[in-house]
Coordinates of C-alpha atoms and ligand atoms in Angstrom, one line a residue:
M1 CA 105.9 -27.6 129.8
N2 CA 105.0 -29.4 133.0
T3 CA 101.8 -31.3 133.6
E4 CA 100.5 -28.6 136.0
K5 CA 101.0 -25.8 133.4
L6 CA 99.3 -27.9 130.7
R7 CA 96.3 -28.7 133.0
S8 CA 95.8 -25.1 133.9
F9 CA 96.0 -24.1 130.2
L10 CA 93.4 -26.7 129.3
K11 CA 91.2 -25.7 132.1
N12 CA 91.4 -21.9 131.7
R13 CA 91.6 -21.6 127.9
L14 CA 89.2 -24.3 126.7
P15 CA 85.5 -24.8 127.1
P16 CA 84.9 -27.2 130.1
E17 CA 83.5 -30.0 127.9
I18 CA 86.6 -30.0 125.6
N19 CA 88.9 -30.0 128.6
R20 CA 86.9 -33.0 130.0
L21 CA 87.1 -34.8 126.6
I22 CA 90.9 -34.3 126.3
L23 CA 91.5 -35.7 129.8
A24 CA 89.2 -38.6 129.0
A25 CA 91.1 -39.1 125.7
A26 CA 94.4 -39.3 127.6
E27 CA 93.0 -42.1 129.8
L28 CA 91.5 -43.9 126.8
A29 CA 94.8 -43.7 124.9
A30 CA 96.7 -45.1 127.9
S31 CA 94.3 -48.0 128.2
Q32 CA 95.0 -48.8 124.5
E33 CA 98.7 -48.2 124.8
A34 CA 98.6 -45.6 122.1
S35 CA 100.4 -42.2 122.2
L36 CA 98.2 -39.2 122.1
Y37 CA 99.3 -35.6 121.4
L38 CA 97.9 -32.1 121.3
V39 CA 99.1 -30.6 118.0
G40 CA 99.1 -27.6 115.8
G41 CA 97.4 -24.4 116.8
L42 CA 96.5 -25.7 120.2
V43 CA 100.2 -26.1 121.1
R44 CA 101.1 -22.8 119.6
D45 CA 98.4 -21.0 121.5
C46 CA 99.3 -22.9 124.7
L47 CA 102.9 -21.7 124.5
L48 CA 101.7 -18.1 123.7
D49 CA 99.0 -18.3 126.3
K50 CA 96.2 -17.5 123.9
T51 CA 92.7 -18.9 123.6
P52 CA 92.6 -21.6 120.8
K53 CA 89.9 -21.5 118.2
D54 CA 89.7 -25.3 118.0
A55 CA 91.5 -28.4 119.2
D56 CA 93.6 -30.9 117.3
L57 CA 94.7 -34.2 118.7
V58 CA 97.0 -36.8 117.0
I59 CA 97.0 -40.5 118.0
T60 CA 99.2 -43.3 116.9
A61 CA 96.2 -45.6 116.4
N62 CA 93.1 -45.6 114.3
A63 CA 91.7 -42.1 115.1
I64 CA 88.2 -42.8 113.8
R65 CA 87.7 -45.8 116.0
F66 CA 89.4 -44.0 118.9
G67 CA 87.2 -40.9 118.5
Q68 CA 84.1 -43.0 118.2
D69 CA 85.0 -44.8 121.5
L70 CA 85.7 -41.5 123.1
L71 CA 82.4 -39.9 122.1
Q72 CA 80.3 -43.0 122.6
G73 CA 77.1 -42.2 124.4
T74 CA 77.2 -38.5 123.5
S75 CA 75.1 -36.8 120.8
Y76 CA 77.8 -34.5 119.3
K77 CA 77.8 -34.4 115.5
T78 CA 80.8 -36.1 114.0
T79 CA 82.3 -36.1 110.5
L80 CA 84.6 -38.9 109.4
H81 CA 87.4 -38.5 106.7
H82 CA 88.5 -42.0 106.0
R83 CA 91.0 -40.9 103.4
F84 CA 92.9 -38.9 106.1
G85 CA 92.1 -41.1 109.0
N86 CA 90.4 -38.3 110.8
L87 CA 87.3 -37.6 112.9
S88 CA 85.9 -34.2 113.5
A89 CA 83.4 -33.5 116.2
D90 CA 81.3 -30.4 116.9
I91 CA 81.3 -30.0 120.6
N92 CA 78.7 -27.2 121.2
G93 CA 80.2 -25.1 118.4
F94 CA 83.9 -25.9 119.2
K95 CA 85.7 -28.2 116.8
L96 CA 87.6 -31.2 118.1
D97 CA 89.7 -33.0 115.5
I98 CA 91.3 -36.3 116.1
T99 CA 93.8 -37.6 113.4
T100 CA 95.8 -40.7 113.0
A101 CA 99.5 -39.8 112.9
R102 CA 100.4 -39.8 109.2
S103 CA 102.9 -38.9 106.6
E104 CA 102.0 -37.2 103.3
V105 CA 103.4 -37.2 99.8
Y106 CA 102.1 -34.5 97.4
P107 CA 101.7 -36.0 93.9
A108 CA 101.6 -32.5 92.2
P109 CA 101.4 -28.9 93.2
G110 CA 97.9 -28.0 94.6
K111 CA 96.7 -31.6 94.6
L112 CA 95.6 -33.3 97.8
P113 CA 98.3 -35.5 99.4
E114 CA 98.7 -39.2 99.4
V115 CA 98.6 -40.4 102.9
G116 CA 100.8 -43.1 104.6
A117 CA 101.4 -44.3 108.1
G118 CA 103.7 -42.1 110.2
D119 CA 104.9 -41.4 113.7
I120 CA 104.5 -38.1 115.4
K121 CA 107.7 -36.7 113.9
A122 CA 106.5 -37.5 110.3
D123 CA 103.1 -36.1 111.2
L124 CA 104.6 -32.9 112.3
F125 CA 106.7 -32.7 109.2
R126 CA 103.6 -32.5 106.9
R127 CA 102.5 -29.3 108.7
D128 CA 102.5 -25.7 107.4
F129 CA 104.9 -23.8 109.6
K130 CA 107.4 -24.6 112.3
I131 CA 105.3 -22.8 114.9
N132 CA 102.4 -25.2 114.0
A133 CA 104.6 -28.3 113.9
M134 CA 104.9 -28.9 117.6
A135 CA 103.1 -31.4 119.8
I136 CA 102.5 -31.8 123.5
S137 CA 102.4 -35.4 124.8
L138 CA 99.3 -36.4 126.7
S139 CA 100.7 -39.9 127.4
Q140 CA 100.8 -40.6 131.1
Q141 CA 104.6 -41.3 131.3
N142 CA 105.6 -38.0 129.7
S143 CA 102.5 -35.8 129.9
G144 CA 103.1 -32.2 129.1
C145 CA 106.4 -32.9 127.2
L146 CA 106.9 -30.7 124.2
V147 CA 107.8 -32.6 121.0
D148 CA 109.6 -30.0 118.8
P149 CA 111.7 -31.8 116.2
Y150 CA 111.8 -28.8 113.8
D151 CA 112.6 -26.1 116.4
G152 CA 109.3 -24.3 116.2
L153 CA 109.9 -22.9 119.7
T154 CA 112.7 -20.7 118.4
D155 CA 110.5 -19.3 115.7
L156 CA 107.8 -18.7 118.3
K157 CA 110.1 -16.9 120.6
Q158 CA 111.5 -14.8 117.8
G159 CA 108.0 -13.9 116.4
K160 CA 108.9 -15.6 113.2
L161 CA 107.0 -17.7 110.7
S162 CA 108.8 -20.2 108.5
V163 CA 108.0 -23.3 106.5
L164 CA 109.6 -26.6 107.2
H165 CA 111.1 -27.2 103.7
P166 CA 111.5 -25.3 100.5
K167 CA 108.8 -27.3 98.6
S168 CA 106.1 -26.5 101.2
F169 CA 104.2 -23.9 99.2
Q170 CA 104.4 -26.0 96.0
D171 CA 103.0 -29.0 97.9
D172 CA 100.1 -26.9 99.1
P173 CA 99.8 -23.3 97.8
S174 CA 96.9 -22.6 100.3
R175 CA 99.7 -22.3 102.9
I176 CA 100.5 -19.0 101.3
W177 CA 97.3 -17.4 102.6
R178 CA 97.8 -19.2 105.9
A179 CA 101.2 -17.5 106.2
L180 CA 99.7 -14.1 105.6
R181 CA 96.9 -14.8 108.1
Y182 CA 99.1 -16.0 111.0
S183 CA 101.6 -13.2 110.3
E184 CA 98.8 -10.7 110.9
R185 CA 97.1 -12.5 113.7
L186 CA 100.2 -13.1 115.8
G187 CA 102.1 -10.0 114.7
F188 CA 104.9 -12.4 113.4
D189 CA 107.3 -11.7 110.5
I190 CA 107.5 -14.1 107.7
S191 CA 111.2 -15.1 107.6
A192 CA 113.2 -13.8 104.6
E193 CA 113.7 -17.3 103.2
T194 CA 110.0 -18.2 103.5
L195 CA 108.9 -14.9 102.0
A196 CA 111.2 -15.6 99.0
L197 CA 109.6 -19.1 98.6
L198 CA 106.1 -17.5 99.0
K199 CA 106.9 -15.1 96.1
R200 CA 108.4 -17.8 94.0
D201 CA 105.4 -20.1 94.4
M202 CA 102.4 -17.7 94.6
Q203 CA 101.6 -18.2 90.9
L204 CA 100.5 -21.7 91.9
I205 CA 97.6 -20.5 93.9
P206 CA 95.0 -20.9 91.1
L207 CA 95.9 -24.7 91.2
I208 CA 94.1 -25.2 94.5
G209 CA 90.7 -24.5 92.9
A210 CA 87.8 -22.4 93.9
D211 CA 86.6 -24.4 97.0
R212 CA 90.0 -24.4 98.8
L213 CA 90.7 -20.8 97.9
R214 CA 87.3 -19.8 99.2
Y215 CA 88.0 -21.7 102.5
E216 CA 91.3 -19.7 102.9
I217 CA 89.7 -16.4 102.0
E218 CA 86.8 -17.0 104.4
C219 CA 89.3 -17.9 107.2
V220 CA 90.8 -14.4 106.5
L221 CA 87.4 -12.9 106.7
E222 CA 86.9 -14.4 110.2
E223 CA 90.0 -12.6 111.5
A224 CA 89.7 -9.4 113.5
K225 CA 91.1 -7.1 110.8
P226 CA 91.0 -9.0 107.4
E227 CA 91.9 -5.8 105.6
N228 CA 95.4 -6.0 107.0
I229 CA 95.8 -9.5 105.6
F230 CA 94.6 -8.3 102.2
L231 CA 97.1 -5.4 102.4
K232 CA 99.9 -8.0 102.9
A233 CA 98.5 -10.0 100.0
E234 CA 98.6 -6.9 97.8
E235 CA 102.1 -6.0 98.9
T236 CA 103.5 -9.5 98.2
G237 CA 101.5 -10.0 94.9
V238 CA 99.4 -12.9 96.3
L239 CA 96.2 -10.9 95.8
R240 CA 96.7 -10.7 92.0
Y241 CA 97.1 -14.5 91.7
S242 CA 94.1 -15.1 94.0
L243 CA 91.4 -12.5 93.4
P244 CA 92.3 -10.8 90.1
G245 CA 91.2 -7.2 90.0
V246 CA 90.6 -6.9 93.7
K247 CA 92.6 -4.0 95.2
A248 CA 93.7 -3.7 98.8
D249 CA 94.5 -0.1 99.8
G250 CA 93.4 2.7 102.1
W251 CA 89.9 2.7 100.6
L252 CA 89.4 -1.0 101.4
V253 CA 90.8 -0.5 104.9
G254 CA 88.5 2.4 105.6
K255 CA 85.4 0.5 104.3
F256 CA 86.1 -2.7 106.2
A257 CA 86.6 -0.7 109.4
E258 CA 83.3 1.2 108.8
A259 CA 81.5 -2.0 108.2
R260 CA 82.6 -3.4 111.5
K261 CA 81.5 -0.1 113.2
I262 CA 78.0 -0.8 111.9
Y263 CA 77.9 -4.6 112.5
G264 CA 80.4 -5.1 115.3
T265 CA 82.4 -8.3 115.4
C266 CA 79.5 -10.5 114.1
I267 CA 79.8 -8.9 110.7
P268 CA 78.3 -11.2 108.0
R269 CA 81.1 -12.2 105.6
V270 CA 78.9 -11.3 102.7
I271 CA 79.4 -7.6 103.5
Y272 CA 83.2 -8.1 103.1
Y273 CA 82.6 -10.0 99.9
C274 CA 80.6 -7.1 98.5
L275 CA 83.2 -4.6 99.5
L276 CA 85.9 -6.7 97.9
S277 CA 83.9 -6.7 94.7
A278 CA 82.8 -3.0 94.9
R279 CA 85.4 -1.7 92.5
L280 CA 85.4 -4.5 90.0
N281 CA 84.0 -4.2 86.5
K282 CA 81.3 -6.7 85.4
L283 CA 83.7 -9.2 84.0
Q284 CA 86.0 -9.1 87.0
A285 CA 83.0 -9.5 89.3
E286 CA 81.9 -12.6 87.4
N287 CA 85.4 -14.0 87.6
L288 CA 85.4 -13.4 91.4
V289 CA 82.3 -15.6 91.7
T290 CA 83.8 -18.3 89.5
G291 CA 87.1 -18.1 91.3
L292 CA 85.6 -18.5 94.7
N293 CA 82.3 -20.3 94.1
P294 CA 80.8 -18.7 97.2
G295 CA 77.4 -20.4 97.3
K296 CA 73.9 -19.3 96.3
Y297 CA 73.3 -16.5 98.9
I298 CA 76.6 -14.7 98.5
T299 CA 76.5 -15.1 94.8
G300 CA 73.0 -13.6 94.9
C301 CA 74.2 -10.7 97.0
L302 CA 77.1 -10.0 94.7
G303 CA 74.6 -10.0 91.7
D304 CA 72.4 -7.5 93.6
Y305 CA 75.5 -5.4 94.3
R306 CA 76.2 -5.2 90.6
Y307 CA 72.6 -4.3 89.9
L308 CA 72.9 -1.4 92.4
A309 CA 76.1 -0.3 90.7
E310 CA 74.2 -0.2 87.3
N311 CA 71.5 1.9 88.9
L312 CA 74.0 4.3 90.4
P313 CA 72.9 7.3 88.2
E314 CA 69.3 6.9 89.6
L315 CA 70.5 6.4 93.2
E316 CA 72.6 9.6 93.0
K317 CA 69.5 11.8 92.3
T318 CA 67.8 14.0 94.9
G319 CA 64.1 14.3 95.1
L320 CA 63.4 10.8 93.6
R321 CA 59.8 9.8 93.7
P322 CA 59.7 7.5 96.8
S323 CA 57.9 4.7 94.9
H324 CA 60.6 4.9 92.2
L325 CA 63.4 4.6 94.8
Y326 CA 61.5 1.8 96.5
K327 CA 61.1 -0.2 93.2
I328 CA 64.9 0.0 92.7
L329 CA 65.9 -1.0 96.2
V330 CA 63.3 -3.6 97.1
K331 CA 64.7 -6.0 94.6
C332 CA 68.0 -6.4 96.5
R333 CA 69.0 -8.4 99.5
K334 CA 69.5 -6.3 102.5
E335 CA 73.3 -7.0 102.8
A336 CA 73.8 -5.8 99.2
R337 CA 72.0 -2.5 100.0
Q338 CA 74.0 -2.1 103.2
S339 CA 77.4 -2.8 101.6
F340 CA 76.5 -0.4 98.7
Y341 CA 75.8 2.2 101.4
I342 CA 79.1 1.6 103.1
A343 CA 81.0 1.5 99.7
S344 CA 79.4 4.7 98.5
D345 CA 81.2 7.9 99.0
N346 CA 78.3 10.0 97.8
P347 CA 76.1 11.4 100.6
L348 CA 73.0 11.4 98.2
V349 CA 73.3 7.7 97.6
R350 CA 73.6 7.1 101.3
Q351 CA 70.6 9.4 102.0
N352 CA 68.5 7.4 99.5
I353 CA 69.4 4.0 100.9
S354 CA 68.8 5.2 104.5
L355 CA 65.4 6.6 103.4
F356 CA 64.5 3.2 102.1
E357 CA 65.8 1.2 105.1
E358 CA 64.4 3.5 107.8
E359 CA 61.1 4.6 106.3
L360 CA 60.0 3.3 102.9
S361 CA 60.6 -0.4 103.6
N362 CA 58.3 -0.2 106.7
I363 CA 55.3 1.3 104.8
K364 CA 52.4 -1.0 104.1
P365 CA 48.9 -0.3 102.7
H366 CA 46.1 -0.4 105.3
L367 CA 44.2 -2.8 103.2
K368 CA 45.1 -6.5 102.9
G369 CA 44.2 -9.1 100.4
A370 CA 41.3 -10.2 102.6
D371 CA 39.9 -6.6 102.6
L372 CA 39.9 -6.5 98.8
I373 CA 38.1 -9.8 98.6
A374 CA 35.5 -8.5 101.1
L375 CA 35.1 -5.5 98.8
G376 CA 34.2 -7.8 95.9
F377 CA 37.5 -8.7 94.2
T378 CA 38.0 -12.2 93.0
P379 CA 41.0 -13.9 94.6
G380 CA 43.9 -14.1 92.2
P381 CA 46.9 -12.2 90.7
A382 CA 44.8 -9.0 90.3
I383 CA 44.8 -8.6 94.1
Q384 CA 48.6 -8.4 94.2
T385 CA 48.5 -5.8 91.5
I386 CA 46.1 -3.6 93.4
L387 CA 48.0 -4.0 96.7
R388 CA 51.2 -2.9 94.9
E389 CA 49.3 0.1 93.4
L390 CA 48.1 1.0 96.9
L391 CA 51.6 0.7 98.3
F392 CA 53.2 2.9 95.6
L393 CA 50.5 5.6 96.0
K394 CA 50.9 5.5 99.8
L395 CA 54.7 5.8 99.4
D396 CA 54.2 8.9 97.2
G397 CA 51.8 10.4 99.7
Q398 CA 48.8 10.2 97.4
L399 CA 46.9 8.0 99.8
T400 CA 47.1 8.3 103.5
S401 CA 44.0 6.9 105.3
R402 CA 42.2 3.6 105.1
A403 CA 39.3 5.5 103.7
D404 CA 41.5 6.9 100.9
E405 CA 42.5 3.4 100.0
I406 CA 38.9 2.1 100.0
D407 CA 37.9 5.0 97.7
Y408 CA 40.7 4.3 95.4
V409 CA 39.9 0.6 95.2
K410 CA 36.2 1.3 94.5
R411 CA 37.1 3.7 91.8
R412 CA 39.4 1.2 90.3
Q413 CA 36.7 -1.5 90.5
A414 CA 34.3 0.8 88.7
D415 CA 36.8 1.6 86.0
D416 CA 37.4 -2.1 85.5
Q417 CA 33.8 -2.8 85.1
S418 CA 33.1 0.1 82.7
Ligands
ATP1 P1 93.6 -21.7 114.1 O1 93.9 -21.0 115.4 O2 93.2 -20.7 113.0 O3 92.6 -22.8 114.3 P2 95.5 -23.7 113.6 O4 97.0 -23.6 113.5 O5 95.0 -24.5 114.7 O6 95.0 -22.2 113.6 P3 93.9 -25.3 111.8 O7 93.4 -24.9 110.5 O8 93.0 -25.5 112.9 O9 95.0 -24.2 112.2 O10 94.8 -26.5 111.6 C1 95.4 -27.3 112.6 C2 96.8 -27.6 112.3 O11 96.9 -28.4 111.1 C3 97.8 -26.5 112.0 O12 98.3 -25.9 113.1 C4 98.8 -27.1 111.1 O13 99.7 -27.8 111.9 C5 98.0 -28.1 110.3 N1 97.5 -27.6 109.0 C6 96.3 -27.0 108.8 N2 96.3 -26.7 107.5 C7 97.4 -27.1 106.9 C8 98.0 -27.0 105.6 N3 97.3 -26.5 104.6 N4 99.2 -27.5 105.4 C9 99.9 -28.1 106.4 N5 99.5 -28.1 107.7 C10 98.2 -27.7 107.9
MG2 MG1 93.0 -24.8 115.0

C-alpha cells in the first residue's frame, strides 16, 4: 500500500474529522519518535475498500497520554482503560481507539488477559483472526507500509477466516461469535482448521459471562442480516451453548426480515430480542434474561412479551369488547406489542393489535381532570377512576359526545351522594 492510496482511503472512507485526527496523530507520533499504526478492522476494510465502522490505532508509547495530547483543546468524550493502556474517544458518533502496543497472556479460558509490554508484532499476535492482525504504518519514514507477520493478506485474498493459533478460542471464547459475524458480513469461509477449533471450544462460551456474551450478541444484531449469523450459530452448535432454547430456522429468518420491512435499518434491537425469545417457554425466557443481562428496558419488554403470550387465548378472539382489548394491551411497552404482532401467525391476533395501535390507543375522553374538578369533584384518586371509566365507555361506544360524558359524570356524582 503506498502513501497516496492510504491517504485517499482515509479521505474517502472516513469522516473528515477522523481523517484529520489520524493525520495529526501521525505528526504527533513523529515528534515523539514513537511508531504509530492503523490496525484491525480499519486495515482489513482499507484492503477490501470498504467503509470502516470505527478506527483503531496502536502506538509504541503511552496511548493514554498520547491520546490526551492529540485531543487537547477538543470537547470529545473520552474513556480511559488504564488496565489495557487504551483511550477511546467518541468523535461525533464515530469511535476512535488508541492503544499502547501490548502483548497478552490469558490466565484461564474466558478470563480477561494479563497485559504486558509488546511491539507491533506481539500486539498483532493477540488479535482474533489473521485478517484482523495486520497493521499499516503511519510513521513518516515508511507510511503506508503493510505490517503482516501472520499472512493475513493471503486469507483476505482467499476470502478465508482463520485464527492465529490453536488456543485462540480457549483464550477468548467470544471470538467464536466474532468468527460467525465476520464470516457472514464479509462472505468469508471459516477455514476447516479454525472451524474444528471453534467446535472443539464452543462449550467454553458460558465462561465469558452475561455482559460479554450480550456485547457479542448485540454486535450480531447490528449487522445487516443477523438472522444469517444465528443460522450459522445453529448449524455449528454455537447457539445451544450461548442462548439455550433459542432456535434459528426459516421461521426466525422470515420474522427478522419482516421486522426490518416495518422498521427499516434503524430497527430497535429489542424487537430482535423479543423475536429470539418468542418460542421459548417461561423458564427458557427467564434464562435468556439471566444469560444476557440485557438491561432494564429490554428485560421489561421481554417480560411484556411473555405477558402477551399468556394472554394469547384472549388476543385470538374476534369481537372482543374494545375496552377489554385495550386493558390487555395498554399495559405493555410498544415494542413488545409490535414484536408480538410480527411473531404472530394468526391474522386475528394481528387484527386486534392493529386495532389497538391505530385506533383504540388514540382515543381519549373529552373531559379532563380539570373539567371534573370544575364539575365539583374533589382532586384525588377518584378523578383517575372516573377518567378511566369515561375512557372505557367511550372505547365501547357507549359515550360519544362531551355532553354524554357530562351526563354520565353527573349521574355518577348523584349515585355517590345517595
Ligand atoms: P468492526 O468493523 O466490527 O469494527 P473490527 O475488526 O474493527 O470490526 P473491533 O471490535 O472494532 O473489530 O476491534 C478492533 C480490532 O481489535 C479487531 O480487528 C481485532 O484485531 C481486535 N479485537 C477485537 N476484539 C477482539 C477479541 N475478542 N480478541 C482478539 N482481538 C480482538
Ligand atoms: Mg472496528
